Each structure stands twice: as C-alpha cells, then as structure tokens.
Amino acid sequence: MPDLLLELFCEEIPARMQAGAAESLRKLVTDALVERGLVYEGAKAFVTPRRLALAVHGLPAQQPDTHEERKGPRVGAPQGAIDGFLKAAGLASIDQARIESDPRKGEFYVAHLHKHGRATPEVIAEIIPQVIRAFPWPKSMRWGKGSSSPTTLRWVRPLQSILCTFGPETEEPEVVAFEVDGIRSGDVTRGHRFLSEGTIRVRRLEDWMAKLEAAFVVVDRERRKDIILNDAKDLALAQGLELVEDAGLLEEISGLVEWPVVLMGSFDPAFLDVPDEVIRATIRINQKCFVLRDPTTGRLANKFVLVSNLAASDGGTAIIAGNERVIRARLSDAKFFWETDQKTNATVPLAERLEKFGNVTFHEKLGSQLERIRRIAALAKALAPVVGADPDLTEQAALYAKSDLRTEVVGEFPEVQGLMGRYYARLEGLPEEIAAAAEEHYKPQGPTDIVPTAPVSIAVALADKLDTLVGFWAIDEKPTGSKDPYALRRAALGVIRIMLENEVRGRLIIPVARTIGMHLAGKRFNQLAQADQKISELEQINFDPEKIRELRDVIADNVQPSSALDFIDMSKDLAFAIGSDLLAFFAGRLKVSLREAGARHDLVDAVFALPGQDDLLLVVKRVEALGRFLATEDGKNLLAGSKRAANILRIEEKKDGVAYEGGVDVVLLHEPEERALADAIAALGPQIEQALAREDFEAAMALLAGLRAPVDAFFEKVTVNAEDPVLRVNRLRLLADIRAATRSIADFDRIEG
Amino acid sequence: MIDPALPPHMRPDNSFQGLILALHAFWADKGCVVLQPYDMEVGAGTFHPATTLRALGPLPWKAAYVQPSRRPKDGRYGKNPNRLQHYYQYQVILKPSPADLQDLYLASLSAIGIDLNLHDVRFVEDDWESPTLGAWGLGWECWCDGMEVSQFTYFQQVAGFECAPVAGELTYGLERLAMYVQGVENVYDLNFNGREGDEKVTYGDVFLQAEEEYSRHNFEHADTDMLFEQFRMAESAAAKYLEAGWEDGTKARHLMAQPAYDQCIKASHVFNLLDARGVISVTERQSYILRVRELAKACGAAWLATAAGGTPAP
C-alpha cells in the first residue's frame, strides 16, 4: 500500500505553536482523506522550528468505485420534469436511464450512476492546498511581492517550499503535483540552516528522516526532547550536580532547535547571594537555560545548561562564553534589584510603602491597589476567627501580602511575586505567619497547586480571592465561554478548595456580602440603575422565590450595618443581584469539581436545589451522605416512593390549581396504612430536624429510612384519588408531608433513577 | 566575513563607527538608499518617515540608516553598563519583503564579524506592536549566543492601514552588537574610532556626560508645563496641517503629509518625556497613547494620498 509524505518548509515557527500545528495538520489531512473514501493505516506528524510534516501510511492507490441509483419521474411525465432529472443525474438523454416499475407507482425512470474512484494523488493534490489555505494558526501573516493581493496565502511565517510524494514502498514514489500561492510542490527539502548546504532530494518517510538526520535535523520532537534531557542530566552528573527539571522549558527549547547541542556554562558564585528562585527565573525566562542544584546543599550551583542549535567548529567555546556574558549581565541586574529592595525596605517604613499603592491602579473601575489591599485586610481580619487565626496578625499579614509588588525584583520578574514577599518579610524580622501568608495567599494557582493550611494564610487567601471575585462581578466582567481574562474561575475554585480541604465552616454569602458592602462603600461601581434588570434576570433563571427572599435578607443584614448604611434601597438590590449570582457561580464551580471527583451530578443538583446551600463543606457532606444512603435498599425504595408521591402531587396540583402543603386532618385518616404513615411522619419529622441541626446527615437519613415501610404500605393499600373529594385532598396533603420530609435532606425530584 | 582589506581601525570588531560603516557598505551593496538619521527626536528607528510612511502604499522601497533613539525612561545617569536614554539603532526597511530576507540578514551578521559556524544564531518568536503608531507585525528577536541582537519584523499594519505589499524591517541594536564583537562588558568602554593609545576615543568619551546630563533632565528637571503645552501645540498643529493639506478640499490628494507627521513625532517624544517625569497617571497614559495614534493614523491616510504613497499627481 502506498504512503504519503508531506513537508511544509517555512521560516521559524514560534515554539509555542508547534505541537498544536502538528496535530492540526494530521487531523485535517486524514479527516479529508477519510471523507473522500481514502482509509489509511497510520499517520504521524512531525514538527521542527522550520518544518511541519506528515506521513500517512497505507493508503489505497485510488478511491473505491461508487454506484448510486437515482430515482426519476414516472414514464410520460412532463418534459420539464424529465429535463430536470437528466440534468441532476448528469445524463445526456433519457435512453441512458432504466425503466423500472412498481405496482403502486407504475413505471418510472432510474439512473444508475457508476463513478470510478479517482487516483489518490489527484485527491491529495486537491486536499493539501485547501488545508494549507485554511490552516488554523493562532496568528498568521502575509509577506513578499504577492502580499497586496486579497487572495494571498497567509501562513505563520513565510512558507518557502512544499515537499509531497506518494507511492508504494517498493517503487519510486511520484511527486503529488499542486501549487499554493506560486509555490509548486516537489521532492526537495533543506537541512539545518547552518550545518547543511544545498537541497536534498527525498523519496519517502524513512528516506526523509535519514537524510535530514544526516543534514543535522532531528525531525521528531519527542526525540529532541529526550536528547536535551538526557544530555543535560549527563552533563550535570559529570559535575556532581542535579538538573532542575522544567517540563515547560524543555517543551519550549525543543521548539527552538533542529539539532540540539547541550552545553554547560557557569557564573560567578557571588551571584548565589540572590535567592535561588530569582536566579532560576532570570536564567529560565530570559535565557531559556536550565539551572542546576548541588545535592549536598540543596541550593543552586553556579552553573547552567544551555541548548544551542549548532555543533560549532570550536566545540561550543564561543557559544558558552557568549551565553555566560549575557547571564552575567542579567544576574548583576537581579542582584542589584535584590540589594536595592533590601535597602528600601530598611529605610522606608511599611506604612509609607503601602501609601504608594494609592498611585497604582488595580483596575480602572475598581480603584487603586491601596483600596484593594485595605478591603482585603478588613475582610481577612473578619474571617480570622472563622479559620482560627489571630485577627490582628491576619490584618497585618494582609496589609503586607502585596507589598512585594512594588519591589524591583518583582517588577522585573513578576512570576516570583509572593515568594519575594516571604523573603523580604523574613529579612524585615516580621513574624513567620506574615512571611508565609505573603507567599501562600496566592495559592492555589491551579488544580494541582497546593492549598494554604496555616490559619493566617487561609484567611488572607480567601479574602484576596473573594475581593477579586466580588469586584469583577460588580463591574460585570464575569467569565464568558472560554474567556476568563482575570482567572475568576481559578479564584472561585481556589476558594472552594481552601474551604473544603481545610474544613472551613460557614456560609459563603456572609464574607461575600461584606465584600460587596466594602466595594459599595468605596462607591466604585455605579450600576445601580441596572439592579432591577439584574434581579429580574435572576428570577428568570429558575431561582426558587423562597431562596431569593432568604438570600435577600441575609445579604441585606450583612451589607448594611458594616459600611453601607447610607445607601439607598437600590444598592441593596444590586448587592443582592451580585451576591446571589456569584453564589450561583460558586455552586456551578463546586458542581464541576465534585463531578470531577466522581460525585453524581444529580445528587449535587438535588442538594443545591435547597435554599441556603452556601456552606460548601456542608453541601459536600450532605452529597456524600446522600450518595451512601441511596446505595442502600431503604434509600432506593424511599426514593421510588417519594418520587411517586411527588409525581402524583405534580399532576393533581396542576389539575386543582393549588399547592398542597401540610394540614392533614387526622380524623379523616380511615385506612390503617395512612394513619401509620401520618404517625411516622409526625414522629420522625422533629427527629430529622434535630439531626440536621446537629449537621448529622447520616442520622437524618437513617431516620428518613424509617419512612420507607409506611410509604410502601401506603401506596400498596391506599387509593390517593378517592371518590370522596375531602378524603382525596387529605391524602394529597399527606403526600405533601412526604415531600416536605424528604426535602429537608435534598430535592429528591432531581435525583435520577 | 569581515572585509579583509580593511585596516585594523576600520574593522567592525575594533571600532563602533567601523561597525556602522560595514553595515552601510553591506546594505548599500544590496540596493538600499543609505539615509542619514532623521533630524528630530524619536524613540526608535521605526519613527523615521523612511519607515513609518514609506511602509505604506504600493511603491517599492529599500533604505538603510542609523537612527539615534531616545528613551528618556531608560536613562541611568551613566551608571548602568547596558542601559542608555540615547542610543543608536541601525534600521533596514525593504518593501516588498524579499524572499531571502533571512539569508540577507545572516550575511550582514557575517559582514560585521559574527562567524555563523561559531555562534548560535536563532530566530525566536517576538511579535512587534507599536500602540502609538497603530502598527504591528510578526517576526522574531534574533539571538546570538543567547543575546538579542536584532529585531526582525514583517510589517502587517502601519498607522492603522494594511501594508500592501508587506515590508520587512530589520533593527540592529548597535551598541549591543558592538559590545559583542568588540568583547567589552560596559557600553562606555566601546572603542568608537578603532584607534589605540592617545588616539583612541571611547563611547564614554562621546556620550557619558550626555547620559548624566539628560538623565538629570529627563527625571528631575524637564519643564513639564512646557512639555504639556508642547504636546497640545504639536497635536493641534498636526491637525491644522492635515486639514490644510488636502488639495481642493477634497480628500483625493494630500500636499503636506510629512510636515504633519513631524508634529506626530514631536508629540510622541514629548509624551515619552512626560512619562519619564512620572506626571502621567496610568489612565491618562492610555489616553495620550491614543491621541498620538490618532495623529499617526491621520498622517498615514494623508501619506497614502501623496505621490510617494502611491497616488500619482493627475
């Protein structure tokens, strides 16, 4: 079976785009082949800084033949219908159609269309130019003489040549001939930019790989990564050092070289006064080099590993010397910044440094960094007792936490923010809790990052994230679709993880409302006019009216007294709209994370459907208990019984136009089963409530299980829709009591099964 | 390869001016007009009308020149070995971008003494954007042994207009390149004239005092009242010239695009000075940038209505 080899040779492709481009090329070409009936055995894409290539293995030499029958009009139909049929079927005259007959429709024409499959190269020549022209580069450009034409090709950087061959292993393959924007496909490529000269003629994949390897190009990205990693480790080992591995850097570097040559350089050990993280950031970000660790001290060594794209004629001496010069200059900058910061911290008191944040805008609509820091400090102080932290210490920690943002080191290397705060806090002799919070309040930075566990850090981290969320909610900069420029999803997930993993108890709405109050007091957003609209929007998105009322009260209580007394009622509505919408967002995030952890989404929904479910830890405990309960025989049966009750109620309530709720008249309970059920509900109801008040969900559900037998017996023996309308209504009320009892645990209606 | 016929004091690896002369010789040989620096204060070689304006319109254009560039904020009172508030850029602009632009660039590095078999030269993604000029392009920063020595850009848009055809722009950081080929660590130690002993003139001899004086000026004393006034004057003058330049009051042909653009350059530099003095807040900053960009766009539109911009005289 023949193979296809395609290589698109161009000027340097940005490293970050290479892996995605290889995958897109593979998918686009193979999908197009399959769509045209060309099924293949295997496909592999390759990418280097200068080429994007694809090998498709085991393609047929041509498309399969196809046969299609097309029904036409009946014999004797008007000429217009016949002409239309001939045109649609591509026939020259009606004699080419067969006449077939059907007992009901009579005689009619049928066209039998045989289509010979086209030769595969012809199909490829049609596909590839289309793929090239529509290639999904994140950013593409025009170039050269042709760039004025509206139809000019766009590519990531100028495309220089195309290689495309097709043929079986045993024969000389042919060039698949096509042209894209003046570039004709051929069977030649080029090797390494500096280590190879002239063009290389290529037949097929093996040949292409071998010849390019001989021309100093390793086409396989994974192999380049292996070479870099192994050589770097070997070099480190030879010096008794360890490579500080960095997967992201390795990815990037493998996209910057076609022929990786790993070399080692060193720098003046005096630079090791600078914190390791800063040295690493300098060397990694600016120079794309690896750093090395001394296993005896655990600290960085004064060496680095660079990856060049050249096997230099002097063995790399000049390249190492050049890189060392640049790194020396960079590190002396870093050292200068580090020393300047310490001098500043020693001479300028913290309060004075803090004032400077008044001139730094956090966000145009959310005021300065100083205002933000003060809000965070107030909120963190309020949260401190909840998480078992000292309030004053927490407030100080929050006031200190952002101070490194104005330091020279962080100005130069934003990725060491927080960490520098920790270093500087220690150097200033501040308590360890403050130093730790400076670093940890940014955590978790992502789903794999650790969560702070020290009480002061927890309080500051929560306050920081909640202030961000509330602020952006207030100015209506919520995440939409794939757009989340302020990483608000990450912030919400951070709050969730911090609370759950540290078992922090309490209703989320309270700190949220407090933050809203502070933002309002800062008069930072003036969308009061939109509050009404926001509330009506919320009411439309399936918010239980009772839930709305309850939330409104909690928010009003918490917003008002602290800071926003002088605000008109409308601001309460706005606060409510922001708070409840943000809470719904938290619920959504929690749902996603519970689902990812394996919880049933319907159970999560069933718990969230209850009013006031914003104590995240309780929600999770309730979901867990519910899952265990429903796995038992009692749970399953009770679920069935309560669903049955709910279904009957739904139908009858609709018919009657009323909602039934309590008020069962014991005198009207004639059957023993209905009496038993009413007794059981009356006896268990208060006990369940007590268990819930203790937050003992296991006990509450065990009690609920006691309803299973009476419910089952009731449905077996008692007819709800009795002839006597008085009896009927009384029984419906009894069903409503079942519903109410189960709803104290979860909305069973939303549970599947 | 450095021209072996050069005497030692003229060699690009011995002399800062030798480096400039070698680049002039190289690009002159490739058909560029070798221009002199633009006679106004600019932040980068791109501001020279030979780049900004000539990049617009259909006519071919090849030029090379040195442009003294002023970045008031980068002043360090002569104390930093790498940072300067005034430095030289070597600028090459080729429209349309030739197919072998990368090879030409690499050959120019050879011509100033960078042996491509010894040094690791790389093209690392760097997309260029100038918010004040309403311009952007795709390209790379060119690394030599880990040091950025040039910027390589295919202009896609300038002054808010699509470049048709696209021009290729090369910008060499001359001091950095010279430090590299001369092997010095401090910019002020660069040999300027390639001579030794009493005859030697260093970069520091020429520019150190200026760096000290201008740092004082830029950060401490630049007259901000005057500068605010100058910004307003330049902005309104540009608008006046743009308005007056339209022939017969129709928008078909413009007769004063370049004088108007001078005022745009002026406004941009004045803004940079105000920024260095720290008297422009973050929000205001954005609005100043926008105001300069509006001027640049209007000048681009005017330029496109001139002969050199591709609108021939009737």
Tab-separated table of N, CA and C in Angstrom, chain A residues 39-137:
chain	number	residue	atom	x	y	z
A	39	VAL	N	-9.187	5.412	3.215
A	39	VAL	CA	-8.904	4.968	4.573
A	39	VAL	C	-7.424	4.589	4.649
A	40	TYR	N	-6.772	4.966	5.749
A	40	TYR	CA	-5.323	4.766	5.854
A	40	TYR	C	-5.015	3.893	7.059
A	41	GLU	N	-3.761	3.395	7.116
A	41	GLU	CA	-3.383	2.527	8.236
A	41	GLU	C	-2.806	3.295	9.418
A	42	GLY	N	-2.076	4.342	9.134
A	42	GLY	CA	-1.487	5.102	10.228
A	42	GLY	C	-1.020	6.452	9.744
A	43	ALA	N	-0.873	7.402	10.700
A	43	ALA	CA	-0.413	8.734	10.316
A	43	ALA	C	0.410	9.316	11.453
A	44	LYS	N	1.476	10.024	11.114
A	44	LYS	CA	2.289	10.658	12.160
A	44	LYS	C	2.748	12.020	11.669
A	45	ALA	N	2.625	13.002	12.544
A	45	ALA	CA	3.041	14.351	12.178
A	45	ALA	C	4.375	14.665	12.843
A	46	PHE	N	5.151	15.530	12.210
A	46	PHE	CA	6.449	15.944	12.725
A	46	PHE	C	6.516	17.462	12.707
A	47	VAL	N	7.274	18.013	13.646
A	47	VAL	CA	7.441	19.463	13.599
A	47	VAL	C	8.806	19.851	14.149
A	48	THR	N	9.439	20.800	13.467
A	48	THR	CA	10.677	21.418	13.937
A	48	THR	C	10.457	22.913	13.769
A	49	PRO	N	11.437	23.735	14.201
A	49	PRO	CA	11.217	25.173	14.011
A	49	PRO	C	10.959	25.548	12.548
A	50	ARG	N	11.480	24.769	11.604
A	50	ARG	CA	11.372	25.203	10.210
A	50	ARG	C	10.510	24.297	9.347
A	51	ARG	N	9.943	23.256	9.904
A	51	ARG	CA	9.135	22.389	9.041
A	51	ARG	C	8.009	21.737	9.807
A	52	LEU	N	6.932	21.546	9.063
A	52	LEU	CA	5.753	20.891	9.583
A	52	LEU	C	5.516	19.756	8.604
A	53	ALA	N	5.472	18.510	9.092
A	53	ALA	CA	5.414	17.400	8.144
A	53	ALA	C	4.423	16.343	8.593
A	54	LEU	N	4.005	15.538	7.617
A	54	LEU	CA	3.036	14.495	7.898
A	54	LEU	C	3.336	13.290	7.033
A	55	ALA	N	3.332	12.099	7.644
A	55	ALA	CA	3.467	10.864	6.886
A	55	ALA	C	2.180	10.073	7.094
A	56	VAL	N	1.525	9.704	5.990
A	56	VAL	CA	0.328	8.870	6.088
A	56	VAL	C	0.672	7.540	5.436
A	57	HIS	N	0.470	6.488	6.201
A	57	HIS	CA	0.946	5.179	5.817
A	57	HIS	C	-0.228	4.299	5.394
A	58	GLY	N	-0.037	3.522	4.324
A	58	GLY	CA	-1.043	2.536	3.934
A	58	GLY	C	-2.307	3.110	3.329
A	59	LEU	N	-2.149	3.934	2.316
A	59	LEU	CA	-3.318	4.485	1.621
A	59	LEU	C	-3.595	3.650	0.366
A	60	PRO	N	-4.846	3.522	-0.054
A	60	PRO	CA	-5.110	2.845	-1.325
A	60	PRO	C	-4.611	3.700	-2.493
A	61	ALA	N	-4.377	3.058	-3.641
A	61	ALA	CA	-3.873	3.791	-4.798
A	61	ALA	C	-4.958	4.671	-5.417
A	62	GLN	N	-6.200	4.264	-5.181
A	62	GLN	CA	-7.284	5.120	-5.673
A	62	GLN	C	-8.508	4.977	-4.797
A	63	GLN	N	-9.447	5.899	-4.995
A	63	GLN	CA	-10.691	5.836	-4.236
A	63	GLN	C	-11.486	4.620	-4.697
A	64	PRO	N	-12.310	4.017	-3.828
A	64	PRO	CA	-13.174	2.930	-4.308
A	64	PRO	C	-14.194	3.467	-5.316
A	65	ASP	N	-14.606	2.578	-6.254
A	65	ASP	CA	-15.659	2.968	-7.199
A	65	ASP	C	-16.967	3.080	-6.416
A	66	THR	N	-17.843	3.940	-6.897
A	66	THR	CA	-19.137	4.052	-6.217
A	66	THR	C	-20.259	3.827	-7.208
A	67	HIS	N	-21.359	3.344	-6.686
A	67	HIS	CA	-22.543	3.125	-7.511
A	67	HIS	C	-23.720	3.771	-6.808
A	68	GLU	N	-24.477	4.540	-7.574
A	68	GLU	CA	-25.601	5.232	-6.965
A	68	GLU	C	-26.808	5.088	-7.877
A	69	GLU	N	-27.957	4.787	-7.294
A	69	GLU	CA	-29.202	4.749	-8.077
A	69	GLU	C	-29.981	5.993	-7.753
A	70	ARG	N	-30.441	6.666	-8.804
A	70	ARG	CA	-31.230	7.859	-8.515
A	70	ARG	C	-32.599	7.724	-9.183
A	71	LYS	N	-33.629	7.821	-8.386
A	71	LYS	CA	-34.985	7.684	-8.920
A	71	LYS	C	-35.409	8.949	-9.645
A	72	GLY	N	-36.073	8.766	-10.788
A	72	GLY	CA	-36.540	9.920	-11.563
A	72	GLY	C	-38.045	9.965	-11.631
A	73	PRO	N	-38.566	10.760	-12.524
A	73	PRO	CA	-40.016	10.892	-12.664
A	73	PRO	C	-40.622	9.656	-13.344
A	74	ARG	N	-41.953	9.564	-13.324
A	74	ARG	CA	-42.614	8.413	-13.967
A	74	ARG	C	-42.528	8.576	-15.473
A	75	VAL	N	-42.677	7.457	-16.123
A	75	VAL	CA	-42.634	7.464	-17.595
A	75	VAL	C	-43.839	8.272	-18.073
A	76	GLY	N	-43.566	9.182	-18.997
A	76	GLY	CA	-44.639	10.016	-19.517
A	76	GLY	C	-44.842	11.298	-18.726
A	77	ALA	N	-43.910	11.574	-17.801
A	77	ALA	CA	-44.020	12.822	-17.036
A	77	ALA	C	-43.735	14.006	-17.967
A	78	PRO	N	-44.150	15.218	-17.579
A	78	PRO	CA	-43.910	16.372	-18.455
A	78	PRO	C	-42.412	16.542	-18.755
A	79	GLN	N	-42.101	17.115	-19.897
A	79	GLN	CA	-40.718	17.232	-20.358
A	79	GLN	C	-39.853	17.985	-19.340
A	80	GLY	N	-40.448	18.985	-18.718
A	80	GLY	CA	-39.686	19.778	-17.734
A	80	GLY	C	-39.136	18.904	-16.618
A	81	ALA	N	-39.969	17.967	-16.124
A	81	ALA	CA	-39.539	17.073	-15.044
A	81	ALA	C	-38.420	16.168	-15.539
A	82	ILE	N	-38.575	15.684	-16.785
A	82	ILE	CA	-37.554	14.781	-17.359
A	82	ILE	C	-36.235	15.529	-17.529
A	83	ASP	N	-36.285	16.740	-18.044
A	83	ASP	CA	-35.056	17.521	-18.250
A	83	ASP	C	-34.346	17.777	-16.920
A	84	GLY	N	-35.148	18.102	-15.933
A	84	GLY	CA	-34.573	18.358	-14.610
A	84	GLY	C	-33.844	17.125	-14.086
A	85	PHE	N	-34.452	15.978	-14.290
A	85	PHE	CA	-33.856	14.716	-13.839
A	85	PHE	C	-32.540	14.449	-14.572
A	86	LEU	N	-32.553	14.643	-15.895
A	86	LEU	CA	-31.345	14.397	-16.702
A	86	LEU	C	-30.197	15.283	-16.212
A	87	LYS	N	-30.542	16.520	-15.936
A	87	LYS	CA	-29.514	17.476	-15.516
A	87	LYS	C	-28.941	17.086	-14.148
A	88	ALA	N	-29.857	16.757	-13.237
A	88	ALA	CA	-29.420	16.418	-11.879
A	88	ALA	C	-28.574	15.147	-11.870
A	89	ALA	N	-28.938	14.173	-12.718
A	89	ALA	CA	-28.220	12.896	-12.727
A	89	ALA	C	-27.019	12.937	-13.664
A	90	GLY	N	-26.909	13.993	-14.458
A	90	GLY	CA	-25.777	14.114	-15.391
A	90	GLY	C	-25.897	13.174	-16.588
A	91	LEU	N	-27.105	12.916	-17.039
A	91	LEU	CA	-27.299	12.043	-18.200
A	91	LEU	C	-27.503	12.899	-19.447
A	92	ALA	N	-27.089	12.330	-20.615
A	92	ALA	CA	-27.236	13.073	-21.872
A	92	ALA	C	-28.641	12.904	-22.431
A	93	SER	N	-29.161	11.699	-22.348
A	93	SER	CA	-30.541	11.506	-22.857
A	93	SER	C	-31.249	10.500	-21.972
A	94	ILE	N	-32.554	10.464	-22.092
A	94	ILE	CA	-33.372	9.620	-21.224
A	94	ILE	C	-33.163	8.142	-21.519
A	95	ASP	N	-32.564	7.843	-22.707
A	95	ASP	CA	-32.278	6.427	-23.031
A	95	ASP	C	-31.259	5.832	-22.061
A	96	GLN	N	-30.456	6.716	-21.449
A	96	GLN	CA	-29.423	6.200	-20.534
A	96	GLN	C	-30.012	5.784	-19.180
A	97	ALA	N	-31.270	6.158	-18.945
A	97	ALA	CA	-31.913	5.761	-17.696
A	97	ALA	C	-32.663	4.453	-17.918
A	98	ARG	N	-32.757	3.665	-16.862
A	98	ARG	CA	-33.535	2.430	-16.975
A	98	ARG	C	-34.963	2.694	-16.547
A	99	ILE	N	-35.859	1.870	-17.086
A	99	ILE	CA	-37.247	1.999	-16.651
A	99	ILE	C	-37.527	0.866	-15.679
A	100	GLU	N	-37.990	1.234	-14.498
A	100	GLU	CA	-38.357	0.196	-13.536
A	100	GLU	C	-39.817	0.398	-13.172
A	101	SER	N	-40.411	-0.649	-12.602
A	101	SER	CA	-41.823	-0.463	-12.296
A	101	SER	C	-42.127	-0.883	-10.872
A	102	ASP	N	-43.177	-0.355	-10.384
A	102	ASP	CA	-43.598	-0.539	-9.012
A	102	ASP	C	-45.107	-0.712	-9.070
A	103	PRO	N	-45.658	-1.712	-8.359
A	103	PRO	CA	-47.089	-1.949	-8.506
A	103	PRO	C	-47.947	-0.736	-8.150
A	104	ARG	N	-47.458	0.111	-7.257
A	104	ARG	CA	-48.296	1.244	-6.878
A	104	ARG	C	-48.031	2.467	-7.748
A	105	LYS	N	-46.725	2.718	-8.040
A	105	LYS	CA	-46.395	3.971	-8.739
A	105	LYS	C	-46.373	3.795	-10.259
A	106	GLY	N	-46.377	2.576	-10.724
A	106	GLY	CA	-46.297	2.355	-12.170
A	106	GLY	C	-44.858	2.407	-12.646
A	107	GLU	N	-44.622	2.772	-13.888
A	107	GLU	CA	-43.270	2.785	-14.453
A	107	GLU	C	-42.597	4.129	-14.242
A	108	PHE	N	-41.324	4.043	-13.875
A	108	PHE	CA	-40.595	5.311	-13.705
A	108	PHE	C	-39.137	5.097	-14.103
A	109	TYR	N	-38.425	6.228	-14.280
A	109	TYR	CA	-37.012	6.160	-14.697
A	109	TYR	C	-36.096	6.038	-13.494
A	110	VAL	N	-35.017	5.293	-13.703
A	110	VAL	CA	-33.973	5.230	-12.676
A	110	VAL	C	-32.623	5.417	-13.366
A	111	ALA	N	-31.818	6.302	-12.807
A	111	ALA	CA	-30.471	6.477	-13.354
A	111	ALA	C	-29.502	5.640	-12.522
A	112	HIS	N	-28.697	4.831	-13.172
A	112	HIS	CA	-27.650	4.063	-12.470
A	112	HIS	C	-26.332	4.759	-12.719
A	113	LEU	N	-25.794	5.341	-11.644
A	113	LEU	CA	-24.585	6.150	-11.829
A	113	LEU	C	-23.372	5.397	-11.285
A	114	HIS	N	-22.481	5.066	-12.180
A	114	HIS	CA	-21.225	4.452	-11.742
A	114	HIS	C	-20.171	5.521	-11.710
A	115	LYS	N	-19.469	5.596	-10.583
A	115	LYS	CA	-18.389	6.587	-10.541
A	115	LYS	C	-17.098	5.846	-10.255
A	116	HIS	N	-16.130	6.007	-11.159
A	116	HIS	CA	-14.834	5.400	-10.897
A	116	HIS	C	-14.114	6.242	-9.871
A	117	GLY	N	-13.495	5.570	-8.892
A	117	GLY	CA	-12.729	6.297	-7.897
A	117	GLY	C	-11.549	6.990	-8.558
A	118	ARG	N	-11.234	8.171	-8.061
A	118	ARG	CA	-10.099	8.879	-8.653
A	118	ARG	C	-8.795	8.369	-8.049
A	119	ALA	N	-7.720	8.583	-8.782
A	119	ALA	CA	-6.408	8.186	-8.268
A	119	ALA	C	-6.111	9.009	-7.024
A	120	THR	N	-5.530	8.359	-6.017
A	120	THR	CA	-5.281	9.031	-4.732
A	120	THR	C	-4.448	10.315	-4.879
A	121	PRO	N	-3.366	10.331	-5.665
A	121	PRO	CA	-2.591	11.577	-5.777
A	121	PRO	C	-3.439	12.756	-6.241
A	122	GLU	N	-4.390	12.450	-7.107
A	122	GLU	CA	-5.262	13.516	-7.598
A	122	GLU	C	-6.089	14.099	-6.433
A	123	VAL	N	-6.560	13.187	-5.574
A	123	VAL	CA	-7.343	13.626	-4.419
A	123	VAL	C	-6.458	14.412	-3.447
A	124	ILE	N	-5.246	13.896	-3.229
A	124	ILE	CA	-4.315	14.588	-2.315
A	124	ILE	C	-4.007	15.990	-2.839
A	125	ALA	N	-3.802	16.081	-4.148
A	125	ALA	CA	-3.471	17.377	-4.757
A	125	ALA	C	-4.608	18.373	-4.579
A	126	GLU	N	-5.794	17.842	-4.354
A	126	GLU	CA	-6.938	18.731	-4.134
A	126	GLU	C	-7.032	19.115	-2.653
A	127	ILE	N	-6.749	18.132	-1.786
A	127	ILE	CA	-6.899	18.355	-0.336
A	127	ILE	C	-5.839	19.308	0.226
A	128	ILE	N	-4.571	19.032	-0.094
A	128	ILE	CA	-3.487	19.746	0.604
A	128	ILE	C	-3.567	21.273	0.426
A	129	PRO	N	-3.768	21.779	-0.793
A	129	PRO	CA	-3.859	23.241	-0.897
A	129	PRO	C	-4.985	23.829	-0.048
A	130	GLN	N	-6.081	23.088	0.048
A	130	GLN	CA	-7.194	23.584	0.879
A	130	GLN	C	-6.786	23.630	2.348
A	131	VAL	N	-6.119	22.550	2.797
A	131	VAL	CA	-5.676	22.500	4.193
A	131	VAL	C	-4.697	23.639	4.471
A	132	ILE	N	-3.779	23.864	3.555
A	132	ILE	CA	-2.777	24.920	3.759
A	132	ILE	C	-3.463	26.282	3.843
A	133	ARG	N	-4.383	26.528	2.931
A	133	ARG	CA	-5.023	27.853	2.901
A	133	ARG	C	-5.892	28.102	4.132
A	134	ALA	N	-6.459	27.037	4.681
A	134	ALA	CA	-7.366	27.239	5.824
A	134	ALA	C	-6.714	26.813	7.139
A	135	PHE	N	-5.373	26.779	7.174
A	135	PHE	CA	-4.713	26.217	8.366
A	135	PHE	C	-4.950	27.093	9.598
A	136	PRO	N	-5.317	26.446	10.733
A	136	PRO	CA	-5.713	27.237	11.916
A	136	PRO	C	-4.547	27.741	12.761
A	137	TRP	N	-3.657	28.555	12.203
A	137	TRP	CA	-2.589	29.161	13.026
A	137	TRP	C	-3.205	30.157	13.998
